[in-house]
Tab-separated table of C-alpha atoms and ligand atoms in Angstrom:
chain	number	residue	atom	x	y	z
A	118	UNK	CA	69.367	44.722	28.110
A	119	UNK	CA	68.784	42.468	24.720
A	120	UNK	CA	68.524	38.993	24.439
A	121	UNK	CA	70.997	36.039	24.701
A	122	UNK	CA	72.613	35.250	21.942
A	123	UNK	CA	75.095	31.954	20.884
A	124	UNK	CA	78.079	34.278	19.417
A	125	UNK	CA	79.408	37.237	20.574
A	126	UNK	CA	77.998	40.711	20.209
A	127	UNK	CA	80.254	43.805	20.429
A	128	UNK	CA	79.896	46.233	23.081
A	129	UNK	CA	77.723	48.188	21.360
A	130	UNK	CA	76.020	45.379	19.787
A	131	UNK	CA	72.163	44.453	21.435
A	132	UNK	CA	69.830	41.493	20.191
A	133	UNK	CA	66.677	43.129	20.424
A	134	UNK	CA	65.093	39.959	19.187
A	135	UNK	CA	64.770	36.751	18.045
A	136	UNK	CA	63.117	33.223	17.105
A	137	UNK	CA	64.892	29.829	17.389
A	138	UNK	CA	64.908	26.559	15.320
A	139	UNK	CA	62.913	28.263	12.332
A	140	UNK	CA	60.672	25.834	10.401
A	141	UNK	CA	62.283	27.304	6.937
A	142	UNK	CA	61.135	28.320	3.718
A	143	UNK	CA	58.621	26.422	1.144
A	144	UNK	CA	60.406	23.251	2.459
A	145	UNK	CA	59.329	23.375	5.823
A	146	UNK	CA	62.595	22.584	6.774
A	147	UNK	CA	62.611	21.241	10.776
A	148	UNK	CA	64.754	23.486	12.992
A	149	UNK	CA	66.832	25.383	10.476
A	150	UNK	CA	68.158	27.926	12.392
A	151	UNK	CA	67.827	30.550	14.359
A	152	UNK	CA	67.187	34.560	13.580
A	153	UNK	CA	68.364	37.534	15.820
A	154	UNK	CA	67.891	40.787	15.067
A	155	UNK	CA	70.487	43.179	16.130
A	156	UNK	CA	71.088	46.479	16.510
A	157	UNK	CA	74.767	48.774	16.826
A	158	UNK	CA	75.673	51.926	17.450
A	159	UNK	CA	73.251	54.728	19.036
A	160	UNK	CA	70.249	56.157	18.003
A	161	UNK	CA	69.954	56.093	14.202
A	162	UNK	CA	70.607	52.234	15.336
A	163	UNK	CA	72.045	50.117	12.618
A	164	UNK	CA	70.882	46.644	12.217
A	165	UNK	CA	71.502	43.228	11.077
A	166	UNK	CA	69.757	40.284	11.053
A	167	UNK	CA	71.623	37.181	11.973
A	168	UNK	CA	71.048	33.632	10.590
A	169	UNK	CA	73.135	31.018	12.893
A	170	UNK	CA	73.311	27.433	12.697
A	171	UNK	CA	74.460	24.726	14.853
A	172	UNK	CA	76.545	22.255	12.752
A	173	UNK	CA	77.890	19.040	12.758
A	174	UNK	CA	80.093	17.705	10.401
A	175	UNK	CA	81.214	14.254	10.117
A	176	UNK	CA	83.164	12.754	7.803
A	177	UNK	CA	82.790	9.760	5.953
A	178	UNK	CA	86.082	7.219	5.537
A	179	UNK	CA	85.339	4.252	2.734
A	180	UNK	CA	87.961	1.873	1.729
A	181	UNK	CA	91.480	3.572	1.063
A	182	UNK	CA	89.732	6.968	1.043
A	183	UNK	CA	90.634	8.534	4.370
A	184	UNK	CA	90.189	11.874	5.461
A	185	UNK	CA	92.961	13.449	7.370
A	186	UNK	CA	92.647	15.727	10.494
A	187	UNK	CA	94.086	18.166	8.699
A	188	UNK	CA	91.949	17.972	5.284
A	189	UNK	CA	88.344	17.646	7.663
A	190	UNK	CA	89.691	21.037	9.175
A	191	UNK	CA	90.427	22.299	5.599
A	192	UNK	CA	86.815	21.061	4.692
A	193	UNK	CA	85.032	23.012	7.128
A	194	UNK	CA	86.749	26.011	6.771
A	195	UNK	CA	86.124	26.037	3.104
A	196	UNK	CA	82.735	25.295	4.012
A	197	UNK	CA	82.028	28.327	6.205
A	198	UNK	CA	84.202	30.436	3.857
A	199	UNK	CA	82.250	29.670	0.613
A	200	UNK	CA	78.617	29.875	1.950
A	201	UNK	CA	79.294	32.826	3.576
A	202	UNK	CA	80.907	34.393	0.318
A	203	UNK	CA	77.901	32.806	-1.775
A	204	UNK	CA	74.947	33.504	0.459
A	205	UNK	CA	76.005	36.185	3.106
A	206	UNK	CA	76.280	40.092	3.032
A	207	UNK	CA	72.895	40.762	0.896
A	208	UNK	CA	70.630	43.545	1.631
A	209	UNK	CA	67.178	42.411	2.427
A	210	UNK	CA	65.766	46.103	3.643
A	211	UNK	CA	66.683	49.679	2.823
A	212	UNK	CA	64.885	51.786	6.070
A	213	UNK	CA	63.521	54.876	5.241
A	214	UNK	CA	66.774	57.313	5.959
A	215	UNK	CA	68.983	54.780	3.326
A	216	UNK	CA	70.330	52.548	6.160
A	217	UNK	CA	70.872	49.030	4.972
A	218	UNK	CA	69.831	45.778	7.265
A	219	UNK	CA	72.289	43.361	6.097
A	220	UNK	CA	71.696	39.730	6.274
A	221	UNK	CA	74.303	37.649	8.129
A	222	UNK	CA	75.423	33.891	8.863
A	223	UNK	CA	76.803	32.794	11.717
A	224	UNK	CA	78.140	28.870	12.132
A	225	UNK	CA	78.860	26.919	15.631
A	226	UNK	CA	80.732	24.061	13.980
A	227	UNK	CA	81.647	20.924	15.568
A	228	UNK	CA	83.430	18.226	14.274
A	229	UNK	CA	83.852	15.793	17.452
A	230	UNK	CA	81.010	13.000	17.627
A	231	UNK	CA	79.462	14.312	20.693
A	232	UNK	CA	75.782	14.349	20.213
A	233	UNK	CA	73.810	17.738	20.828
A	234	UNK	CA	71.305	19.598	19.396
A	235	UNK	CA	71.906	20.529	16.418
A	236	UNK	CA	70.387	22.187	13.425
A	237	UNK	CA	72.037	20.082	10.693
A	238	UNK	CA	73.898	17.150	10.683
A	239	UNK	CA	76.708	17.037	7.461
A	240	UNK	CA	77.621	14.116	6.587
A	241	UNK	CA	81.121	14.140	4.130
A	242	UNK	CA	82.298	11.480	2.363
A	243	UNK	CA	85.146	11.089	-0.124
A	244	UNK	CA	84.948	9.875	-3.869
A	245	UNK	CA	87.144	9.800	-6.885
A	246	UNK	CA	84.756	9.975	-8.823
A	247	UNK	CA	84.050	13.751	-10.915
A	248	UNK	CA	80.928	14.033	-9.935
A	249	UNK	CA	78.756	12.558	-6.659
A	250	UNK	CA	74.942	13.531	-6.089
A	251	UNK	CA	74.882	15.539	-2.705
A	252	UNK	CA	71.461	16.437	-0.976
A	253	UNK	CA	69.439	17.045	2.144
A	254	UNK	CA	67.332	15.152	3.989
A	255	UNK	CA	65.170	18.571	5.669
A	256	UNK	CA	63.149	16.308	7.883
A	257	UNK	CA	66.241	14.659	9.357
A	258	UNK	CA	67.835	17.369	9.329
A	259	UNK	CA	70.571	15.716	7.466
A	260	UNK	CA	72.998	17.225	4.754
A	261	UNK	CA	75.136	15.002	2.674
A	262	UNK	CA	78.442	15.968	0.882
A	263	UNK	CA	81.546	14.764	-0.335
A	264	UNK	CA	85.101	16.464	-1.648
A	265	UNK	CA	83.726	17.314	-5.207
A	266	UNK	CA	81.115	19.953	-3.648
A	267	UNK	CA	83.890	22.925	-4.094
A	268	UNK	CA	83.971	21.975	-7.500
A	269	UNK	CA	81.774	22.977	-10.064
A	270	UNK	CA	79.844	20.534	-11.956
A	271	UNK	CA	80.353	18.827	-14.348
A	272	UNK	CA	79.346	21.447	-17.670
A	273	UNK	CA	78.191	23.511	-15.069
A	274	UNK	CA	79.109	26.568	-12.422
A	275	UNK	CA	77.232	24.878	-9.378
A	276	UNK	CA	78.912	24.005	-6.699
A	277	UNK	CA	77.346	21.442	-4.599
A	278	UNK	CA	77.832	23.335	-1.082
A	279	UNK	CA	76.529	26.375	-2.454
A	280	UNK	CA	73.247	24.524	-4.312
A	281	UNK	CA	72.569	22.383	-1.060
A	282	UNK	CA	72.924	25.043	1.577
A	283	UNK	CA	70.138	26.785	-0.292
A	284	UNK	CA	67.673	23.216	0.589
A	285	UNK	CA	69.008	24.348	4.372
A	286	UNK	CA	67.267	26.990	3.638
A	287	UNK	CA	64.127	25.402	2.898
A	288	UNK	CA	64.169	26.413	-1.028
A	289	UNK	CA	63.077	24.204	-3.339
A	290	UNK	CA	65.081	22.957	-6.566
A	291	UNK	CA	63.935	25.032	-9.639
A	292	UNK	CA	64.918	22.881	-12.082
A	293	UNK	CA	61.864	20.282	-12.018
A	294	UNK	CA	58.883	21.614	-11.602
A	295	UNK	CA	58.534	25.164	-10.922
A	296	UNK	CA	57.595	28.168	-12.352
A	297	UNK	CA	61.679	29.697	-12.586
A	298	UNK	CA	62.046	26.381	-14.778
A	299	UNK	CA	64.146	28.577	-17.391
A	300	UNK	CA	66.156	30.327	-14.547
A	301	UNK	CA	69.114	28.398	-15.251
A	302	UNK	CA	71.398	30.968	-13.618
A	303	UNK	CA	69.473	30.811	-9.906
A	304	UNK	CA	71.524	29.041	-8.105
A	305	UNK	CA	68.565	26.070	-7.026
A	306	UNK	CA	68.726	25.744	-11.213
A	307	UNK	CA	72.169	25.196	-12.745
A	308	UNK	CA	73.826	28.666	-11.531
A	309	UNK	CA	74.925	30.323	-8.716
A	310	UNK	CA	73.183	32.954	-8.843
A	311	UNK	CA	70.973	34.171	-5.672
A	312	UNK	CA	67.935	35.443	-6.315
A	313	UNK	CA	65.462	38.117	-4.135
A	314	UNK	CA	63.256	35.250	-4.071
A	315	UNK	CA	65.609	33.620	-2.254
A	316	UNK	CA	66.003	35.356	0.777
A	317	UNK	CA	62.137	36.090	0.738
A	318	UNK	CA	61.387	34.580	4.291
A	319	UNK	CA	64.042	36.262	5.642
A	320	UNK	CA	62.395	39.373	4.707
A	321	UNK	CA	58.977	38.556	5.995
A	322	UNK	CA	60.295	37.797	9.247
A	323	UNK	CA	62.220	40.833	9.533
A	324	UNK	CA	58.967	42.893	8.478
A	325	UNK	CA	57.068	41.278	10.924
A	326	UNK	CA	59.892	42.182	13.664
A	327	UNK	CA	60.464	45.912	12.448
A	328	UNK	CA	56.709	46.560	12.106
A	329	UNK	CA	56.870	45.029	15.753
A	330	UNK	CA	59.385	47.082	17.077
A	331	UNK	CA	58.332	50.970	14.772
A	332	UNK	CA	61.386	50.681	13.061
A	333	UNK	CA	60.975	52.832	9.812
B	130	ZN	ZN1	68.736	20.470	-5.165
């Protein structure tokens, strides 16, 4: 029998292991999320790793700018629709027969205001203004958006979800000071573009867990 997890596996589906509230990437983000490691099918096994993440979201009202139930729902879903588009699906091993381990997110989302623990809070307010500056807070734990985060940038074709869910990640912004300072297409520079180097502790830990488990 595998492990517990906080979705639902498939019949054939095991968790044959796992780590919760990850301190993440270079930004030593506090309780990112959780990694499980599963495996399908029979022997040749297939496996995926899992990233999930407890969310809240909670929107922001100021002034006449209200959000309805109806556009919060639409929020979240667009949410969970994009990142998963943007970030989800990529390949981060190829074992030694060709078989792919996939990486996956998975999001428990709540929108009610009861407290529990969670692995970000996302705040969402609403502007009229083109652009707003969205960011995360990775001690707090704390994400702040608004409605202009589906949109590109101004000049640019960043959208702000996509660019701050990679800080949830723990990555650092590349457009300062660091050494992919002319990456402009990566998406923590002005693109959207993710890079290998991206999903680079998601590989070590699934090293260290294969290696663990004489998975070839
Ligand atoms: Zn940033």
């Amino acid at each position: 029998m595998g492990y517990r997890t906080p979705f639902i596996l498939m019949p054939d589906e095991e968790c044959i292991d796992y780590e919760t509230n990850v301190t993440a990437g270079e930004l030593s983000a506090n309780d990112a999320y959780d990694l499980y490691l599963i495996a399908k099918g029979k022997k040749p096994r297939n496996f995926t790793l899992v990233c999930f993440m407890n969310l809240q979201f909670s929107f922001r009202d100021s002034g006449t700018l209200i959000w309805t139930d109806e556009e919060k729902k639409n929020y979240v879903n667009k949410w969970e629709k994009t990142i998963k588009n943007a970030w989800g699906n990529r390949i981060l091993k190829h074992l030694k027969d060709g078989r792919k381990i996939v990486l996956v997110f998975k999001f428990k989302i709540d929108t009610g205001n009861t407290w529990l623990s969670n692995h970000w809070d996302l705040s969402v307010s609403k502007t009229l203004k083109p652009f707003e500056t969205s960011y995360v807070e990775v001690f707090y734990g704390n994400t702040v958006l608004d409605n202009k985060d589906f949109i590109p940038k101004p000049g640019m074709t960043q959208r702000g979800a996509v660019h701050e869910f990679g800080h949830m990640l723990g990555i650092k912004d590349e457009y300062k000071e660091s050494k992919w300072i002319k990456d402009r297409k990566s998406v923590m520079h002005h693109g959207e573009v993710i890079m290998s180097r991206h999903l680079i502790y998601f590989k070590i830990w699934l090293e260290k867990k294969l290696s663990n488990h004489r998975i070839q």
